[in-house]
Coordinates of N, CA and C and ligand atoms in Angstrom, one line a residue:
X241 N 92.0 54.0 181.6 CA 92.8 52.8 181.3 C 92.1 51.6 181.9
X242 N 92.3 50.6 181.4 CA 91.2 49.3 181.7 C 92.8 48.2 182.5
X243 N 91.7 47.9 183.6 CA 92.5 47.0 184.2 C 93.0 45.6 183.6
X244 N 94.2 45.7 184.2 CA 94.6 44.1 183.3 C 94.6 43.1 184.4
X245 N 95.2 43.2 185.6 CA 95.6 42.4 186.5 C 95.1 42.7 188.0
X246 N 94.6 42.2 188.7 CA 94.1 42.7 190.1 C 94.4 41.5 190.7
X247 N 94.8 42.3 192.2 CA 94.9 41.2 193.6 C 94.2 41.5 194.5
X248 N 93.4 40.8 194.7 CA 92.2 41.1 195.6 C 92.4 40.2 196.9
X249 N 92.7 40.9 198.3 CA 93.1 40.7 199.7 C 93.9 39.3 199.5
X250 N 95.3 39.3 199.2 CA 95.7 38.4 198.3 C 96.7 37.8 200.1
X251 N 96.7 36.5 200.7 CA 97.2 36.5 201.4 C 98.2 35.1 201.4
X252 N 99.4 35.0 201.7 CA 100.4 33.8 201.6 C 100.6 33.5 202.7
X253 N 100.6 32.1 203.4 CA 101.2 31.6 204.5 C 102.0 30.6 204.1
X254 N 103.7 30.3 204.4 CA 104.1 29.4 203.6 C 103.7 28.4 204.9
X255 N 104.1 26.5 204.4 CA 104.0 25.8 205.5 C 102.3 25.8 206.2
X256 N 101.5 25.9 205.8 CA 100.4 26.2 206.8 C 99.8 25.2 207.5
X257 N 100.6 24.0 207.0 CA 100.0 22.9 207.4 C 100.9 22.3 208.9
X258 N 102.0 22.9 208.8 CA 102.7 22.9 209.5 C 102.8 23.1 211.5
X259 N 104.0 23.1 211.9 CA 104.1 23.4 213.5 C 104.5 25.3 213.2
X260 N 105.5 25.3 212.1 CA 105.8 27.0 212.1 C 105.5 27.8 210.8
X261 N 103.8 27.6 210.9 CA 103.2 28.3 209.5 C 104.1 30.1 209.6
X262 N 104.3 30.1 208.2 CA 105.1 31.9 208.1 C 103.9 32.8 207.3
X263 N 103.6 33.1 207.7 CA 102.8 34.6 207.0 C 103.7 35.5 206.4
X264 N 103.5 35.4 204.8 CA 104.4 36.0 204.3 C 103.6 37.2 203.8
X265 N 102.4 37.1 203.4 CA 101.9 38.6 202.4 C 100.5 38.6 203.2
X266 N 100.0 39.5 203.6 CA 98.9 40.1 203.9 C 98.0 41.0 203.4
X267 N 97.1 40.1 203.1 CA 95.5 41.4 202.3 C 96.4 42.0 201.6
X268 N 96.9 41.7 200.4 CA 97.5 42.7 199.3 C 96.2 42.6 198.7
X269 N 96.2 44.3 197.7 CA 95.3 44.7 197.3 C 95.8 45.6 196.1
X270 N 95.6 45.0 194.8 CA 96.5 45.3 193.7 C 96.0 45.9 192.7
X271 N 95.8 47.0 191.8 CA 95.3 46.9 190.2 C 96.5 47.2 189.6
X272 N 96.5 46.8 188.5 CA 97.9 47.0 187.5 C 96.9 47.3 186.0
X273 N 97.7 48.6 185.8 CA 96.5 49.0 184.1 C 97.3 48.2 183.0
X274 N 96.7 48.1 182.3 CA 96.9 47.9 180.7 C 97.9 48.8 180.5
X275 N 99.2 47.7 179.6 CA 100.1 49.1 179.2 C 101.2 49.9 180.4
X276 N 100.9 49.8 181.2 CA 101.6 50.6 182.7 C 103.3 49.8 182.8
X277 N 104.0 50.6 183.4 CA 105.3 49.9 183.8 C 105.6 50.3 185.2
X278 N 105.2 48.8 185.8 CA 105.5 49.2 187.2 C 106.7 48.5 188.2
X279 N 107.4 49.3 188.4 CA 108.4 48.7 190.0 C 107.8 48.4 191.0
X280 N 108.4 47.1 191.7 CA 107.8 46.9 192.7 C 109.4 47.0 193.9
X281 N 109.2 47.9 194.8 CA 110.9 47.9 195.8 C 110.6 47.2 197.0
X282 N 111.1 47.5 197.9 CA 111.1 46.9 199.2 C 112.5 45.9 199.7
X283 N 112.8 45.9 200.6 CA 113.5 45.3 201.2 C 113.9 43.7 201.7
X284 N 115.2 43.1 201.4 CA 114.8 41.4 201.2 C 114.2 40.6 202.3
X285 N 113.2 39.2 202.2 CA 112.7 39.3 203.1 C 111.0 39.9 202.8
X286 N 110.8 41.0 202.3 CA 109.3 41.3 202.3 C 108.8 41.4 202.2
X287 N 109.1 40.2 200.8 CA 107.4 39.3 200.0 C 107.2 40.0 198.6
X288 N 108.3 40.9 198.0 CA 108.3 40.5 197.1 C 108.2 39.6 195.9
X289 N 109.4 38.5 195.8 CA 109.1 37.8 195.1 C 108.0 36.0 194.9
X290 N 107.6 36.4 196.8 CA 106.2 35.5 197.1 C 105.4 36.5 196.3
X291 N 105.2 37.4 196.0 CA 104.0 38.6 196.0 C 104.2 38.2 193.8
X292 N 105.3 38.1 193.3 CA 105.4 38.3 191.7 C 104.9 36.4 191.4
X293 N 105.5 35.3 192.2 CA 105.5 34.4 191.8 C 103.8 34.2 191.9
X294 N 102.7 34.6 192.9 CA 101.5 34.8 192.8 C 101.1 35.2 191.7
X295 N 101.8 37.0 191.2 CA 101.3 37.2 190.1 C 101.1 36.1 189.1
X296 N 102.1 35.6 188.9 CA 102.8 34.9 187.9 C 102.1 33.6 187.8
X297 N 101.3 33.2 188.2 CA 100.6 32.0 188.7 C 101.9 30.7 188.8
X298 N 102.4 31.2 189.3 CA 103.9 29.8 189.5 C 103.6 29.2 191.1
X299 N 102.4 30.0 191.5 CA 102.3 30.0 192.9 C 101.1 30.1 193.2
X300 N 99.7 29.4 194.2 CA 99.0 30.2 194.4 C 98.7 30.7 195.8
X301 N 97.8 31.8 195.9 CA 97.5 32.3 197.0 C 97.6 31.5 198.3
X302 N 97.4 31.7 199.4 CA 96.7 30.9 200.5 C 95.3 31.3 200.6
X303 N 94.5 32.5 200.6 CA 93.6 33.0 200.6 C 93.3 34.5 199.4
X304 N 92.8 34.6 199.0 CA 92.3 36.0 198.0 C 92.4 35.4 196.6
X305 N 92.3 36.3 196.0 CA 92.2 35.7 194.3 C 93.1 37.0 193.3
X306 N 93.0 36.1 192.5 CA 94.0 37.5 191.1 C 92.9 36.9 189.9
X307 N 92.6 38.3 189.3 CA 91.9 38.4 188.2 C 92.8 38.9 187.1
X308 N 92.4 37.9 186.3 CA 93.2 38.7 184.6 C 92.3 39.5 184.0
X309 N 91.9 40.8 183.3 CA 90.7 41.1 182.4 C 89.4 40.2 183.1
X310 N 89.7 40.8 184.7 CA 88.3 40.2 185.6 C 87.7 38.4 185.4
X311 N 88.7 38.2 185.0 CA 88.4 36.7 184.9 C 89.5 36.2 185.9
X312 N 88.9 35.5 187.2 CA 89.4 34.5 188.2 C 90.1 33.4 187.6
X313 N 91.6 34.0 188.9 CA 92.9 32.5 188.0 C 92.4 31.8 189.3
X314 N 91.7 31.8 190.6 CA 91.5 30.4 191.4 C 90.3 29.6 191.2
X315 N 89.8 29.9 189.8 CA 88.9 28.8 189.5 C 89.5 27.9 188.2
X316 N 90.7 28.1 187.8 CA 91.4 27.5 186.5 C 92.4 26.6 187.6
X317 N 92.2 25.2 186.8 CA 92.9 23.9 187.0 C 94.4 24.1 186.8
X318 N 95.0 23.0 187.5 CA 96.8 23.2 187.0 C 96.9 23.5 185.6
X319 N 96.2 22.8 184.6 CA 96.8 23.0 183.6 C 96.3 24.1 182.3
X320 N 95.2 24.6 183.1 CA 94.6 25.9 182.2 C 95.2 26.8 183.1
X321 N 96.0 26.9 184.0 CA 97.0 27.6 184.8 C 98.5 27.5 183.7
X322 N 98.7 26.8 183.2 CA 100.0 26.9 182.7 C 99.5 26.9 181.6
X323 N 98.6 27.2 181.2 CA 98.1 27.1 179.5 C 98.2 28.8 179.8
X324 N 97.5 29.5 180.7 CA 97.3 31.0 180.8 C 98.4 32.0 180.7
X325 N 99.6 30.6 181.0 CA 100.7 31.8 182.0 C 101.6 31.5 180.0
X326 N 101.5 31.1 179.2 CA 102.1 30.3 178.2 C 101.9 30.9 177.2
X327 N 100.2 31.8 177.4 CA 99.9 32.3 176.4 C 99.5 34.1 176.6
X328 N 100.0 34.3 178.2 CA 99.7 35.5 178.4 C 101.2 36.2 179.1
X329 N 101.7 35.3 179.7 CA 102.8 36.0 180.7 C 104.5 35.5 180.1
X330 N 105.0 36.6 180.6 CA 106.0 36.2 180.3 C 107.0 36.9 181.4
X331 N 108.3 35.6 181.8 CA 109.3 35.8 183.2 C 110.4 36.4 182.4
X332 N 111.3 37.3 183.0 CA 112.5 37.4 183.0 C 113.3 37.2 185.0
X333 N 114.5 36.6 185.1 CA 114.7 36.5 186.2 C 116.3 37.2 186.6
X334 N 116.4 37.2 187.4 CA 118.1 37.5 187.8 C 119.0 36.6 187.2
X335 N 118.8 35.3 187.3 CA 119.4 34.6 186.3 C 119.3 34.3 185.3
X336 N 119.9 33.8 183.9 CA 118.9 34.2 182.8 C 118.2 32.9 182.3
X337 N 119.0 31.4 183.2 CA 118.8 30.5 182.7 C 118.7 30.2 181.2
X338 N 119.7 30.4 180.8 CA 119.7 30.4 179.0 C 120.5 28.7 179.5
X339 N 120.0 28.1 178.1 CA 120.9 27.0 177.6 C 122.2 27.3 177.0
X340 N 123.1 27.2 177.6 CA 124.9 27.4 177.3 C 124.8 27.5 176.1
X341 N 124.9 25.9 175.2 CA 125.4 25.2 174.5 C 123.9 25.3 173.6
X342 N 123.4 26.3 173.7 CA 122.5 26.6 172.2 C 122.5 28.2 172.0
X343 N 122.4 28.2 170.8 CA 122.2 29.4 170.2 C 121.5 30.8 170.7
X344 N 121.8 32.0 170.4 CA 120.7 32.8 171.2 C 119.3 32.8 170.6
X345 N 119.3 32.3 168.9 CA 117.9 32.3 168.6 C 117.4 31.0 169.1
X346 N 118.5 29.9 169.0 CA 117.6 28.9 169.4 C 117.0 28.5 171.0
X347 N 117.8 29.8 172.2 CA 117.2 30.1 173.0 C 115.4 31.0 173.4
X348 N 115.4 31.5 172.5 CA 114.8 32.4 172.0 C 113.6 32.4 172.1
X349 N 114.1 30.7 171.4 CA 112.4 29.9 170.6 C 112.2 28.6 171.7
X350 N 113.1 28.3 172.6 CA 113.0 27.7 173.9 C 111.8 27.0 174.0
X351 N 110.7 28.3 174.8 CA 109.2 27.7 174.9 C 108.9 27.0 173.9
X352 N 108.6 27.6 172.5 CA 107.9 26.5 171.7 C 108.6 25.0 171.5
X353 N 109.5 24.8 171.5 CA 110.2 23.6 171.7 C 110.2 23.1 173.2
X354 N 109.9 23.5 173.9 CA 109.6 23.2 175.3 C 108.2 22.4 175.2
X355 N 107.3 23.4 174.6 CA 106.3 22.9 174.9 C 105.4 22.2 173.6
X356 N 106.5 22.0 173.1 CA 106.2 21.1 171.7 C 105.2 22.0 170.6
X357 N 105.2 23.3 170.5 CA 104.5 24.1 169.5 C 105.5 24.2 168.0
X358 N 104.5 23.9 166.9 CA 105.6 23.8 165.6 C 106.2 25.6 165.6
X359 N 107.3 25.8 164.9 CA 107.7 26.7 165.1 C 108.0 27.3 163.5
X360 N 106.6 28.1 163.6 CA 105.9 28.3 161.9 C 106.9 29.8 161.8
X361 N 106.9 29.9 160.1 CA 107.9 31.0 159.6 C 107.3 32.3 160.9
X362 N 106.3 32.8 160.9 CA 105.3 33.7 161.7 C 106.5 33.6 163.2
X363 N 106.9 32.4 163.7 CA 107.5 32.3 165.1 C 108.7 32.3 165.0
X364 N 109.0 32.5 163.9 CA 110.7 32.4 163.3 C 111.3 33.8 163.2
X365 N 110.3 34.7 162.7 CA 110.1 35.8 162.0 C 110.3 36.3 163.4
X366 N 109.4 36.4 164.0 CA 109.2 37.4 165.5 C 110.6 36.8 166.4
X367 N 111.2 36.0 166.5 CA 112.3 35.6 167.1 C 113.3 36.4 166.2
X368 N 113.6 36.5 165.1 CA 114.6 37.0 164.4 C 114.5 39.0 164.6
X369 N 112.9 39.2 164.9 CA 112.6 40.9 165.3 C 112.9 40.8 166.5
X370 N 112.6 40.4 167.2 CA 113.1 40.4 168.8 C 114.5 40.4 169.1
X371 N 115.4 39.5 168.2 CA 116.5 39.7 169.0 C 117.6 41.0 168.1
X372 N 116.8 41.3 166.9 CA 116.9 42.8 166.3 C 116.6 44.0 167.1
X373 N 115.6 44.0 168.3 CA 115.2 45.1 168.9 C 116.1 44.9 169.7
X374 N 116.7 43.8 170.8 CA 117.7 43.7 171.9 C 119.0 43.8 171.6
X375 N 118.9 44.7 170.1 CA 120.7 45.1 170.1 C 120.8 43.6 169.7
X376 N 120.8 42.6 169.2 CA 121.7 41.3 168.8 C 121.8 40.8 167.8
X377 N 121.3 41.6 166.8 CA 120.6 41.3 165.1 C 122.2 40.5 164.5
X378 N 123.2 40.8 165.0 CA 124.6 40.1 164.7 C 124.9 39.0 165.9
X379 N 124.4 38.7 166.3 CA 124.7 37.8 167.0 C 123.8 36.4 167.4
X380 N 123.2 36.2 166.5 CA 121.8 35.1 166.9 C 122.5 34.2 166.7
X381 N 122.8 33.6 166.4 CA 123.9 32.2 165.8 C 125.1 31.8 166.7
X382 N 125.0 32.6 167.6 CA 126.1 32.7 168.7 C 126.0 31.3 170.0
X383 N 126.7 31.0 170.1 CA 126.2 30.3 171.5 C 125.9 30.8 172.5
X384 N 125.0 30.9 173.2 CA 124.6 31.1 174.7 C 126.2 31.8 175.6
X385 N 126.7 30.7 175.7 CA 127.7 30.5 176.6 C 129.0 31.5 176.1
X386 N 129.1 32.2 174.4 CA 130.2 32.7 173.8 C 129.6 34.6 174.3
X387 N 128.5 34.6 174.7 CA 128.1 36.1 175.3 C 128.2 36.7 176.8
X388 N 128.1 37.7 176.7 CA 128.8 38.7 177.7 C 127.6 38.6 178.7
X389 N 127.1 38.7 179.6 CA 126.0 38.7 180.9 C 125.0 40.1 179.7
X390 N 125.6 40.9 180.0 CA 124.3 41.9 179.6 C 123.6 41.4 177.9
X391 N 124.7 41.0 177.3 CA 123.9 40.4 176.1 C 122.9 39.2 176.4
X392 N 123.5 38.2 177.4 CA 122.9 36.6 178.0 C 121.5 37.5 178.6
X393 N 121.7 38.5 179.5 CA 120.2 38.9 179.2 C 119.4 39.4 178.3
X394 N 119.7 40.4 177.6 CA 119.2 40.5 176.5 C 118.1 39.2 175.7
X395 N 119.4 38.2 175.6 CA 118.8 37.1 174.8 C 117.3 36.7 175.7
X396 N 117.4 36.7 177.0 CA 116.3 36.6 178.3 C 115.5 37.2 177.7
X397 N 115.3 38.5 178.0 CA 114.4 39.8 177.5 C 113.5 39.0 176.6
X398 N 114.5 39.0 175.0 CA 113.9 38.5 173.9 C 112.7 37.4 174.1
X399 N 113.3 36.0 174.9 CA 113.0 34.8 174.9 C 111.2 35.4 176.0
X400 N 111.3 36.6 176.8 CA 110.1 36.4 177.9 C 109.1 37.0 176.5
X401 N 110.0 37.8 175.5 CA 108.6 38.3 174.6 C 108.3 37.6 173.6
X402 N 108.6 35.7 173.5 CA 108.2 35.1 172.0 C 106.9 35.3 172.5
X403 N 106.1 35.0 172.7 CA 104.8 34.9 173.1 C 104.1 35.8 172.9
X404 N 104.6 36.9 172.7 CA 103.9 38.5 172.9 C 102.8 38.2 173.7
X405 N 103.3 38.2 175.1 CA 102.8 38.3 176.1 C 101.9 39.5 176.9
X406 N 100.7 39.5 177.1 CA 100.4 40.7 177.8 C 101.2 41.6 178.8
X407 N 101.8 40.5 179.6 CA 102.3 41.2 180.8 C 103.5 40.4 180.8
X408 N 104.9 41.0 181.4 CA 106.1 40.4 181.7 C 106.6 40.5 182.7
X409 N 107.0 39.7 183.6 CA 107.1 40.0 185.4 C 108.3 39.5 185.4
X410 N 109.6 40.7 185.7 CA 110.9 40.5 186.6 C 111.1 40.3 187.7
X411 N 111.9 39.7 187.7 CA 112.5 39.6 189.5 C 113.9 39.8 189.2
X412 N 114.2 41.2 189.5 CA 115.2 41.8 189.9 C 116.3 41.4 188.6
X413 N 115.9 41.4 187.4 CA 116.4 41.3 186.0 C 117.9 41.9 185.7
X414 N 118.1 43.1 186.8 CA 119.7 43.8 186.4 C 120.1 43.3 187.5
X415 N 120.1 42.5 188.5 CA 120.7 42.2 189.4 C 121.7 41.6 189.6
X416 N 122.5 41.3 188.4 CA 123.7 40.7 188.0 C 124.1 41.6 186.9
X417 N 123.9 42.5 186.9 CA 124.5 43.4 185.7 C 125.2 44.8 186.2
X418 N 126.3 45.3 186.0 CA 126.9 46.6 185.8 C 126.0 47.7 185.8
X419 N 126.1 48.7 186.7 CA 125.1 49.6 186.4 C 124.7 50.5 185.1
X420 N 126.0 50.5 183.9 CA 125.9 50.9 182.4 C 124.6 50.1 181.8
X421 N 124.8 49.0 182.3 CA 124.0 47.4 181.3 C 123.0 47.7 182.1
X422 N 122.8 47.9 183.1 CA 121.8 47.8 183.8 C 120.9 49.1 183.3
X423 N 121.3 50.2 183.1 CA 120.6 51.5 182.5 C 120.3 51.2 181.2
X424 N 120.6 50.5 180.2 CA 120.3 49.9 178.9 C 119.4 49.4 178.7
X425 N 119.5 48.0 179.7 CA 118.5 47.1 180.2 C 117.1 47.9 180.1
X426 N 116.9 48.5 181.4 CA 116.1 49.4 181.4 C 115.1 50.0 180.0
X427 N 115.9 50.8 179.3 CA 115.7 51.4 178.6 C 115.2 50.7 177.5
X428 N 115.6 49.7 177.2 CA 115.5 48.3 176.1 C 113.9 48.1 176.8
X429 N 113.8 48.1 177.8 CA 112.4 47.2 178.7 C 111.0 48.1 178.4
X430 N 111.6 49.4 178.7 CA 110.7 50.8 178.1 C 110.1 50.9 177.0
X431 N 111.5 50.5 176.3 CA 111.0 50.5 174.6 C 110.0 49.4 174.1
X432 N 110.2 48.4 174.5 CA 109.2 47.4 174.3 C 107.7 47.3 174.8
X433 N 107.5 47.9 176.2 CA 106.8 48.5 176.8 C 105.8 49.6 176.0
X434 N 106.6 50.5 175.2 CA 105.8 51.2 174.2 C 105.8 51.2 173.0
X435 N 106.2 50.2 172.1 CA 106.3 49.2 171.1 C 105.1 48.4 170.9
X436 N 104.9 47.5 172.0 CA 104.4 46.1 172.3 C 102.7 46.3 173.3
X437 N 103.3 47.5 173.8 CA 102.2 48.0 175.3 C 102.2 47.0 176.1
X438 N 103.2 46.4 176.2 CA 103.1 45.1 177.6 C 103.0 45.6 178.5
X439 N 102.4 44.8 179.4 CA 102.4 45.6 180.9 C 103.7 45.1 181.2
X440 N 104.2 45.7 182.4 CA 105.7 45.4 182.9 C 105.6 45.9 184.5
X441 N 105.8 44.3 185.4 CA 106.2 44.6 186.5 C 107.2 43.7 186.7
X442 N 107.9 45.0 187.5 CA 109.4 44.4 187.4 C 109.9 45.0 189.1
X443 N 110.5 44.1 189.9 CA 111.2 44.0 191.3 C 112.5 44.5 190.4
X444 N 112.8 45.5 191.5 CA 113.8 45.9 191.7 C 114.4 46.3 193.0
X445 N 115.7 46.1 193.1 CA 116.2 46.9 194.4 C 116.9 48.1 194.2
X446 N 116.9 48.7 192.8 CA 117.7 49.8 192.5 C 116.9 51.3 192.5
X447 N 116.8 52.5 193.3 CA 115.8 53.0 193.1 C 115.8 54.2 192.4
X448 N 117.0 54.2 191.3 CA 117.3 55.3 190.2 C 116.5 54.5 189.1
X449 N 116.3 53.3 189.0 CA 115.4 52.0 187.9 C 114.0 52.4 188.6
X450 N 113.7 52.0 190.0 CA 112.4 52.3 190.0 C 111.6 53.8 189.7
X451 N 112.8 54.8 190.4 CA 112.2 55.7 189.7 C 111.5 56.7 188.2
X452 N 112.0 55.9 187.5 CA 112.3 55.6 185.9 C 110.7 55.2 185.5
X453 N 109.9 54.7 186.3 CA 109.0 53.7 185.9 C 107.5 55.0 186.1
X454 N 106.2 54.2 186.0 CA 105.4 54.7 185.9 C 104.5 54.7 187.2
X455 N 105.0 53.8 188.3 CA 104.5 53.7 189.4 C 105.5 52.9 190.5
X456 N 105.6 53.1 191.4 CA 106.4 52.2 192.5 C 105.7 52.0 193.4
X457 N 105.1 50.6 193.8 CA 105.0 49.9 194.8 C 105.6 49.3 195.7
X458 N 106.1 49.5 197.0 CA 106.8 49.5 198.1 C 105.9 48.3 198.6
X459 N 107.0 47.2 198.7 CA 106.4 45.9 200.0 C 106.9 46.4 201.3
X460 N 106.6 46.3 202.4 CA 107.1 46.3 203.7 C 106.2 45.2 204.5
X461 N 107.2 44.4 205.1 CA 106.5 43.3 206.0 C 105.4 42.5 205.4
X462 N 105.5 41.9 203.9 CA 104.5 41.7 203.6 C 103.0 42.4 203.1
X463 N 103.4 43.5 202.9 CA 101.6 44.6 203.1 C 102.2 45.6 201.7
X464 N 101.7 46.4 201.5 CA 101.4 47.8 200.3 C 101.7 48.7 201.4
X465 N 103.0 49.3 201.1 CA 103.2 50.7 202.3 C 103.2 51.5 201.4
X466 N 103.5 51.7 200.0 CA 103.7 52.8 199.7 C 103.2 52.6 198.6
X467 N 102.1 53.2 197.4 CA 102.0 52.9 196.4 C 101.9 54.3 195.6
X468 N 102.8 54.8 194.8 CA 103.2 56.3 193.8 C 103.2 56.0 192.9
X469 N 102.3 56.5 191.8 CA 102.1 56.9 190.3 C 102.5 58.4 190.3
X470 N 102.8 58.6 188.9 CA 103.3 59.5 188.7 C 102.7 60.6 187.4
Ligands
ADP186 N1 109.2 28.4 199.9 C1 109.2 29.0 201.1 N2 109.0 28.4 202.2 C2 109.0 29.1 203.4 N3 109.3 30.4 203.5 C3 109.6 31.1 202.4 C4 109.6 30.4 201.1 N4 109.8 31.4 200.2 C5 110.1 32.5 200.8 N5 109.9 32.3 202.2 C6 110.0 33.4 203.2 O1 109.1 34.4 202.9 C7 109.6 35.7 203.2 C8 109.6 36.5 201.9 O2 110.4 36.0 200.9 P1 110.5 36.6 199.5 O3 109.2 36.7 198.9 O4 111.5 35.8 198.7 O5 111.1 38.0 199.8 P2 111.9 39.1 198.8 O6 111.8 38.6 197.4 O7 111.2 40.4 199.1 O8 113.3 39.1 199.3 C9 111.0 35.4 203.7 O9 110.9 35.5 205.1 C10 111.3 34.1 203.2 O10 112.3 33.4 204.0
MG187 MG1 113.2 38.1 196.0

């Protein structure tokens, strides 16, 4: 399997410039394959979601580097940084941040209207299959705000895959859901996962979800305590 994503001695200090610099991550040392679905667990506090928003380039390192397909994201400028993350990654979060007062397709298609991309039949089309695979094929026309949490994420889900993104990085995505919706969820994330072949790392704190997955990485105190494939 060919690497998609690597963290090479990947280190965070928030504040560094500061009187009370925080060392949050230390020499992380990462490969993530092509295709893979990985949990990441650990306890609040320890650098989890410093450790995803790095992934994610929303953040960068203090010292070490992340390679995409071996190409260095700490030699790319702010804006071929959010050109990368636009055209390769895609967030889902605990909250789902949908717009209330718009539609779930027209949540859907968000980015491209965010980022001023025309929104050709081709992006119309894949918005209308997407929110077909998340269970909502009756419900696109709906408002935001007229759906239930486990559907408002759903519409999430949808909205992290217009892009058909290589890789999709959660932060704790069921964390506001029922454990029924939350097993769905799941399941819905799998499917796409082998549908799509996205890579998928996803924080969790549930460990009947992480077990589920194809690898669990354990943060403790900032570091790699535990890392199981399976
Ligand atoms: N922007 C920030 N500035 C200073 N400290 C932060 C910041 N973000 C997170 N931290 C600290 O970094 C540590 C790890 O936080 P975080 O990555 O959010 O952990 P987790 O997601 O595992 O709960 C915590 O001690 C937190 O207080
Ligand atoms: Mg967190």
């Amino acid at each position: 399997m060919a690497s998609i994503l690597s963290l090479r001695k990947v280190c965070k200090t928030y504040g560094e410039n500061t009187k009370n610099p925080t060392k949050v991550l230390f020499d992380v040392d990462l490969e993530f394959e092509e295709s893979s679905f990985n949990a990441i667990i650990g306890q609040s506090g320890s650098g989890k979601s410093t450790l995803l928003n790095i992934v994610g380039s929303l953040d960068r390192p203090t010292t070490g580097d992340i390679l995409f397909k071996n190409e260095s994201l700490a030699k790319l400028s702010k804006n071929d940084l959010a050109a990368f993350r636009n055209r390769s990654l895609g967030f889902i979060f605990q909250f789902h941040y949908l717009l209330p007062e718009f539609t779930a397709l027209e949540n859907v298609l968000m980015p491209y209207r965010i980022s001023k991309q025309p929104i050709t039949d081709e992006v119309m089309n894949r918005a209308n299959e997407l929110l077909d695979i998340v269970g909502l094929g009756n419900f696109k026309n709906k408002l935001a705000t007229n759906l239930s949490g486990g559907q408002q994420q759903r519409v999430a889900i949808a909205r992290s895959l217009i892009n058909n993104p290589a890789i999709v990085l959660a932060d704790e995505p069921t964390g506001n859901l029922d454990s029924d919706t939350t097993e769905k969820v799941y399941e819905l994330l799998r499917e796409i996962n082998q549908k799509f072949k996205t890579t998928f790392i996803i924080i969790t704190h549930d460990r009947t979800v992480a077990e589920k997955t194809d690898r669990v990485i354990e943060i403790k105190d900032g570091r790699v305590y535990l890392d199981i494939s399976k």
